[in-house]
Amino acid sequence: MCGIIGISSNRSVSANIINSLKKLEYRGYDSAGIATLSNGTINEIKSEGRVDILEKNFDLKNLSGNIGIGHVRWATHGVPNSINAHPHSSHNVSVVHNGIIENSTLLKKHLVSKGHSFKSQTDTEVIVHLITENLKTYDLQEAITKSLKQLHGSFALGIIFKDIPDLIIGARRGSPLAVGYGPNENYLGSDSYALKSMTNKITYLDDGEFCIIKKDEVNFFNENGIKINKKVLELSTDQKNYDKGDFKHFMAKEIEEQPATIKTGIIEYVDNINNDINIYNFPWKVNEIKSITLIGCGTAYHSCLMAKYWFEELTKLDVNIDIASEFRYRKNRFKEGTLYVFVSQSGETADTYAALDLCNKNNMKTCAVVNVIESSIARDSNFVLPIHCGPEIGVASTKAFLGQILVLYILALKFAS
Ligand code: GLU
């Protein structure tokens, strides 16, 4: 899963899309692309490799348009090359996509039988043709609502239309997506970090929702196409957290910040006056919890592996750990006395979110250990334990790993006491 940017403005957008894609580079990706809309034409540029290769290969001056979408791809379906790079377009619809469409093979068969031809090996291209097909029968909002319901899997989408010149659609299920608000322009982004260079006013889409972004207004809709109101959040503007400063790499800076992570965690969670753990707002009686399941991916999963020893040593709880990407594919026995703890730096890890969603649907007790407190995993858990280590940009986790194990250790102490 990689990155999406969209801008609807009263001025040319391609240079700002490139700049924002560069902010998403820290996530790692294999190819990049942009589509803009000008005078009833979708202009598309894509290439394998880094965003600066895209810049070098194409003259951005030729990529005019006040509306555009951009993408950095991490291939799941089809090799990394310029054909499989996003955006993918039909004669009138262009799409960027993060995530995986699980029923793409079936949908593709159906769309081919209706006369659609495919250029790429991606799952994403079915979204383009599905919307194109539904637009033959329905108006924009109905076509989007219907198409989203036909898709299985996870997605964050940015969509533009040749014949509808003033808007971008954003849609979310499973993969994170946010809207940003600027002067005479509005934005779509898969990551608040990319949007932060343009605005600190943000609305996160929740699962199942979609939005219509114009340069001077944004409207939100639920999965049935009914208009809804959403809150605008103001993010901190402390830009120094987002700069490398004198460090050569973000990772070096973040390693230097590890002592501060520990200090902040101890100040937050240790009540020296009462000699206690400051998790006083824990929403359940500790003795209601008979077992604990720790869930994460990658580094966060390794935090869970470490924490299992502490929970077993310090408490009487049964302790399980689960790798989030497997959780929803197993036959879980959900038990009332189990606390499910979801560990994720960003709070947006798609598999971890999917595991949380399954637990919520089964009315389980859920707790998030995250760095980003506005994130989807934090918002949808019953209880949040932030690790407060500031933005971690380096892909190899350092201070966030330390923050996670500290908070999990403190939670184990809380149960022990
Ligand atoms: N599944 C899509 C592809 O392989 C999207 C990958 C991504 O999230 O970057 O093109």
XYZ file of C-alpha atoms and ligand atoms in Angstrom:
427
model
C 0.000 0.000 0.000
C 1.530 3.298 -0.989
C 0.566 6.944 -1.520
C -2.147 9.138 -3.040
C -2.369 12.881 -3.607
C -5.179 14.861 -5.223
C -5.525 18.633 -5.684
C -8.483 20.667 -6.921
C -7.441 24.292 -7.322
C -7.863 27.527 -9.267
C -4.255 27.240 -10.541
C -2.062 24.615 -12.167
C -1.546 21.636 -9.831
C 1.160 19.397 -11.351
C 4.154 20.969 -9.528
C 2.392 20.714 -6.156
C 1.402 17.115 -6.826
C 5.070 16.298 -7.542
C 6.147 18.036 -4.317
C 3.565 16.160 -2.278
C 4.516 12.825 -3.864
C 8.081 13.532 -2.744
C 6.793 13.819 0.847
C 5.389 10.304 0.471
C 8.720 8.886 -0.737
C 9.748 7.843 2.762
C 7.225 4.995 2.528
C 9.155 3.229 -0.241
C 7.590 2.614 -3.669
C 8.395 1.244 -7.105
C 6.799 3.657 -9.593
C 4.974 6.966 -9.775
C 2.441 8.790 -11.916
C 0.165 11.805 -12.272
C -3.035 12.573 -14.195
C -4.401 16.094 -14.649
C -7.493 17.375 -16.339
C -7.414 20.266 -18.809
C -9.839 21.319 -21.547
C -11.735 18.040 -21.428
C -8.592 15.890 -21.694
C -6.987 13.586 -19.130
C -3.178 14.042 -19.346
C -1.271 11.139 -17.842
C 2.436 10.623 -17.096
C 3.868 7.555 -15.388
C 7.218 5.895 -14.950
C 8.970 3.123 -13.093
C 11.246 4.275 -10.300
C 11.465 7.494 -8.340
C 9.445 10.697 -8.598
C 12.498 12.607 -9.896
C 12.687 10.158 -12.837
C 9.095 11.132 -13.634
C 10.126 14.789 -13.417
C 13.148 14.164 -15.655
C 11.252 12.128 -18.266
C 8.379 14.556 -18.728
C 8.066 18.307 -19.037
C 5.628 19.337 -16.314
C 4.819 22.492 -18.292
C 2.921 20.218 -20.688
C 0.929 18.799 -17.820
C -1.515 21.660 -17.378
C -4.753 21.483 -15.400
C -6.234 22.773 -12.153
C -7.347 19.302 -11.085
C -5.065 16.324 -10.687
C -4.243 13.084 -8.914
C -0.845 11.504 -8.210
C 0.369 8.156 -6.918
C 3.423 6.316 -5.703
C 2.869 2.584 -6.117
C 3.946 -0.461 -4.193
C 2.962 -3.256 -6.567
C 0.707 -6.038 -5.348
C -0.725 -7.143 -8.732
C 1.591 -6.958 -11.725
C 5.273 -6.117 -12.013
C 6.546 -2.611 -11.256
C 6.710 -0.896 -14.644
C 5.300 2.207 -16.311
C 2.214 0.403 -17.685
C 1.204 -0.916 -14.261
C 2.016 2.413 -12.559
C -1.014 4.484 -11.553
C -3.105 6.425 -12.587
C -5.090 3.970 -14.691
C -7.536 5.510 -17.140
C -10.391 4.649 -19.491
C -11.613 7.129 -22.100
C -13.311 9.152 -19.330
C -12.209 8.011 -15.852
C -8.775 8.073 -14.191
C -8.029 6.336 -10.879
C -5.235 6.092 -8.308
C -5.575 3.299 -5.756
C -3.926 2.084 -2.582
C -4.806 -1.411 -1.423
C -6.003 -4.637 -2.969
C -9.219 -5.505 -4.835
C -9.867 -9.109 -3.833
C -12.545 -9.833 -6.464
C -10.665 -8.210 -9.370
C -10.467 -11.436 -11.457
C -14.241 -11.950 -11.378
C -14.996 -8.287 -12.058
C -12.510 -8.211 -14.910
C -14.212 -11.216 -16.582
C -17.573 -9.469 -16.318
C -16.204 -6.163 -17.673
C -14.383 -7.850 -20.566
C -17.700 -9.517 -21.511
C -19.188 -5.995 -21.651
C -16.503 -4.905 -24.135
C -13.918 -3.250 -21.861
C -10.275 -3.830 -22.726
C -7.483 -3.797 -20.153
C -3.945 -2.466 -20.553
C -2.286 -3.400 -17.250
C -1.884 -6.428 -14.987
C -3.201 -4.537 -11.958
C -6.282 -5.151 -9.849
C -6.775 -1.353 -9.902
C -7.785 -1.193 -13.544
C -11.080 -2.986 -12.808
C -12.111 0.019 -10.687
C -11.650 2.312 -13.696
C -13.796 0.171 -15.992
C -16.387 -0.607 -13.328
C -17.021 3.105 -12.762
C -16.959 3.759 -16.523
C -19.578 1.018 -16.987
C -21.810 2.262 -14.147
C -21.666 5.836 -15.476
C -23.493 4.597 -18.587
C -26.598 3.995 -16.438
C -26.299 6.116 -13.297
C -25.454 9.687 -12.336
C -22.089 10.354 -10.693
C -23.077 9.795 -7.072
C -25.094 6.661 -7.812
C -22.349 5.265 -10.072
C -19.773 5.737 -7.298
C -22.002 4.296 -4.566
C -22.828 1.278 -6.729
C -19.235 0.694 -7.882
C -17.815 0.859 -4.342
C -20.342 -1.734 -3.193
C -19.211 -4.081 -5.984
C -15.570 -3.931 -4.849
C -14.285 -6.428 -2.256
C -11.018 -5.777 -0.455
C -9.310 -2.639 0.745
C -8.899 0.660 -0.997
C -8.203 4.345 -0.830
C -9.103 5.948 -4.161
C -8.630 9.236 -5.976
C -10.765 9.550 -9.125
C -11.119 12.233 -11.827
C -13.467 12.370 -14.813
C -12.915 13.777 -18.295
C -16.490 15.027 -18.603
C -16.860 16.384 -15.066
C -14.153 19.031 -15.020
C -14.307 20.472 -11.515
C -14.045 17.619 -9.033
C -12.081 14.743 -7.515
C -13.735 11.801 -5.774
C -11.988 10.265 -2.768
C -13.178 6.947 -1.320
C -12.003 4.814 1.533
C -12.363 1.262 2.760
C -9.564 -0.180 4.869
C -6.770 2.057 3.533
C -6.358 5.531 5.065
C -7.445 8.703 3.290
C -7.782 12.323 4.374
C -9.074 15.594 2.937
C -7.154 18.848 3.465
C -8.491 22.408 3.160
C -6.516 25.292 1.645
C -7.143 28.778 0.239
C -8.991 28.390 -3.099
C -7.998 24.749 -3.218
C -8.681 21.479 -1.455
C -6.664 18.289 -1.229
C -6.854 14.528 -0.982
C -4.043 12.547 0.641
C -3.368 9.056 1.902
C -1.226 10.467 4.654
C -1.519 13.623 6.755
C 2.257 14.035 6.483
C 1.971 14.730 2.730
C -0.928 17.145 3.276
C 0.832 18.968 6.090
C 3.082 20.835 3.673
C -0.090 22.446 2.250
C -2.500 22.673 5.202
C -3.027 21.766 8.837
C -6.834 21.526 8.486
C -7.763 17.929 7.824
C -10.747 15.554 7.819
C -10.151 11.803 7.906
C -12.570 9.674 5.934
C -13.985 6.721 7.850
C -14.449 3.290 6.353
C -17.112 3.112 3.655
C -17.233 6.874 3.102
C -16.522 8.866 -0.039
C -16.156 12.567 -0.750
C -16.480 15.024 -3.615
C -13.685 17.595 -3.596
C -14.009 20.874 -5.506
C -11.638 23.827 -5.204
C -14.067 25.697 -2.931
C -16.109 22.960 -1.237
C -15.933 19.377 -0.018
C -18.937 17.111 0.578
C -18.901 13.767 2.357
C -21.180 10.750 1.834
C -21.730 7.443 3.616
C -21.677 4.060 1.888
C -25.292 4.513 0.780
C -24.544 7.838 -0.887
C -26.269 9.874 1.867
C -24.613 13.226 2.611
C -22.957 13.386 6.058
C -21.158 16.030 8.136
C -17.587 15.468 9.241
C -15.310 17.216 11.734
C -12.340 19.320 10.604
C -9.254 18.632 12.742
C -6.411 21.097 13.225
C -3.060 19.356 13.255
C -0.066 20.775 15.079
C 2.026 23.054 12.891
C 5.285 22.208 14.629
C 7.290 21.872 11.415
C 10.596 21.131 13.148
C 9.358 17.603 13.888
C 9.147 17.062 10.153
C 12.597 18.367 9.178
C 15.832 16.395 9.244
C 17.612 19.353 10.858
C 21.372 18.792 10.790
C 20.986 15.035 10.519
C 21.838 13.243 7.297
C 18.871 10.897 7.567
C 15.562 10.871 9.437
C 16.588 7.547 10.941
C 19.703 9.088 12.552
C 17.574 11.902 13.974
C 15.009 9.441 15.290
C 17.658 7.293 17.006
C 18.865 10.460 18.788
C 15.282 11.044 19.905
C 14.993 7.662 21.659
C 15.861 8.936 25.163
C 13.163 11.600 24.782
C 10.653 8.889 23.816
C 11.373 6.974 27.011
C 11.239 10.154 29.108
C 7.901 11.255 27.646
C 6.447 7.758 28.120
C 7.503 7.616 31.763
C 6.200 11.127 32.486
C 2.889 10.223 30.845
C 2.292 6.826 32.397
C 4.101 6.740 35.747
C 2.356 8.466 38.649
C 5.240 9.151 41.021
C 3.017 10.829 43.612
C 0.744 7.827 44.111
C 3.388 5.303 43.140
C 1.059 3.875 40.525
C 0.595 3.398 36.795
C -1.335 6.299 35.295
C -3.789 4.387 33.172
C -6.633 5.522 35.431
C -9.091 5.903 32.584
C -8.875 2.219 31.630
C -12.523 1.536 30.705
C -12.888 -1.962 32.203
C -12.232 -3.578 35.568
C -8.826 -5.187 35.270
C -10.168 -8.487 36.643
C -12.766 -8.643 33.854
C -9.854 -9.337 31.507
C -8.823 -12.998 31.477
C -6.669 -13.034 28.393
C -4.943 -10.641 26.076
C -4.259 -10.868 22.332
C -1.551 -8.595 20.939
C -1.802 -7.867 17.216
C 0.547 -6.033 14.848
C 2.540 -6.186 11.609
C 6.282 -5.937 10.992
C 8.074 -4.033 13.748
C 4.870 -3.700 15.769
C 4.507 -7.494 15.656
C 8.022 -7.740 17.109
C 6.948 -5.418 19.930
C 4.125 -7.892 20.608
C 6.599 -10.807 20.603
C 8.629 -9.059 23.305
C 5.609 -8.002 25.318
C 4.295 -11.588 25.457
C 7.200 -12.471 27.795
C 6.364 -9.583 30.128
C 2.637 -10.278 30.239
C 3.343 -13.950 30.961
C 5.950 -13.168 33.580
C 4.142 -10.360 35.358
C 0.449 -11.303 35.057
C -1.825 -14.344 35.173
C -3.357 -13.546 31.812
C -3.353 -15.967 28.910
C -1.352 -14.208 26.226
C -1.634 -14.662 22.479
C 0.070 -12.809 19.692
C -1.190 -12.565 16.172
C 0.291 -11.281 12.967
C -2.388 -8.892 11.722
C -2.286 -9.984 8.083
C -3.439 -13.503 9.068
C -6.018 -12.564 11.690
C -9.059 -12.105 9.470
C -8.372 -15.280 7.504
C -8.487 -17.552 10.586
C -11.469 -18.952 12.417
C -11.112 -16.882 15.583
C -12.916 -17.898 18.759
C -13.891 -14.529 20.189
C -14.249 -14.616 23.991
C -15.740 -11.880 26.123
C -12.903 -11.704 28.664
C -10.238 -11.083 26.031
C -8.632 -7.694 25.488
C -7.400 -7.199 21.931
C -4.445 -4.799 21.705
C -3.568 -3.346 18.284
C -0.039 -2.027 17.872
C 0.806 0.281 14.950
C 3.088 3.311 14.656
C 0.917 5.149 12.130
C -2.374 3.734 13.389
C -3.238 3.188 9.728
C -1.692 -0.242 9.018
C -4.345 -1.783 6.756
C -4.125 -5.380 8.053
C -4.084 -4.245 11.681
C -7.108 -2.064 10.989
C -8.903 -5.019 9.355
C -8.223 -7.142 12.470
C -9.579 -4.343 14.698
C -12.654 -4.024 12.519
C -13.354 -7.755 12.874
C -12.996 -7.528 16.677
C -15.319 -4.497 16.785
C -17.903 -6.380 14.711
C -17.719 -9.172 17.321
C -18.134 -6.655 20.198
C -14.686 -7.356 21.665
C -12.753 -5.049 24.004
C -10.189 -3.189 21.907
C -7.175 -1.063 22.787
C -4.803 0.787 20.442
C -1.077 1.353 21.037
C -0.279 3.963 18.372
C 1.851 7.000 17.686
C -0.696 8.983 15.670
C -3.647 9.677 17.913
C -5.896 10.992 15.130
C -5.405 7.727 13.211
C -8.097 5.232 12.184
C -6.930 2.528 14.617
C -6.962 5.032 17.507
C -10.371 6.409 16.562
C -12.015 3.008 16.220
C -10.586 1.361 19.353
C -12.386 1.490 22.723
C -9.242 2.768 24.415
C -5.976 4.360 23.240
C -2.490 4.254 24.736
C -0.388 6.747 22.709
C 3.372 6.269 22.528
C 3.975 10.033 22.063
C 7.271 9.810 20.204
C 6.564 12.396 17.493
C 6.557 11.676 13.756
C 8.655 8.718 12.682
C 9.596 9.154 9.023
C 12.413 6.578 8.787
C 11.053 3.328 7.377
C 13.153 1.207 9.737
C 11.398 1.855 13.034
C 13.570 2.955 15.943
C 12.029 5.315 18.498
C 8.491 4.063 17.758
C 9.539 0.466 18.477
C 10.982 1.632 21.778
C 7.811 3.610 22.528
C 5.646 0.561 21.765
C 7.548 -1.818 24.029
C 7.596 0.781 26.807
C 3.825 1.234 26.677
C 3.213 -2.521 26.469
C 5.495 -3.047 29.490
C 3.570 -0.381 31.391
C 0.275 -2.063 30.450
C 1.664 -5.367 31.741
C 2.592 -3.607 35.020
C -0.954 -2.220 35.255
C -2.378 -5.757 35.010
C 0.257 -7.048 37.417
C -0.691 -4.488 40.027
N -2.950 -3.202 -5.857
C -2.550 -2.046 -6.589
C -1.426 -2.353 -7.562
O -0.769 -3.365 -7.468
C -2.192 -0.877 -5.680
C -0.874 -1.036 -4.967
C -0.585 0.125 -3.986
O -1.287 0.221 -2.960
O 0.366 0.902 -4.246
O -1.201 -1.580 -8.455
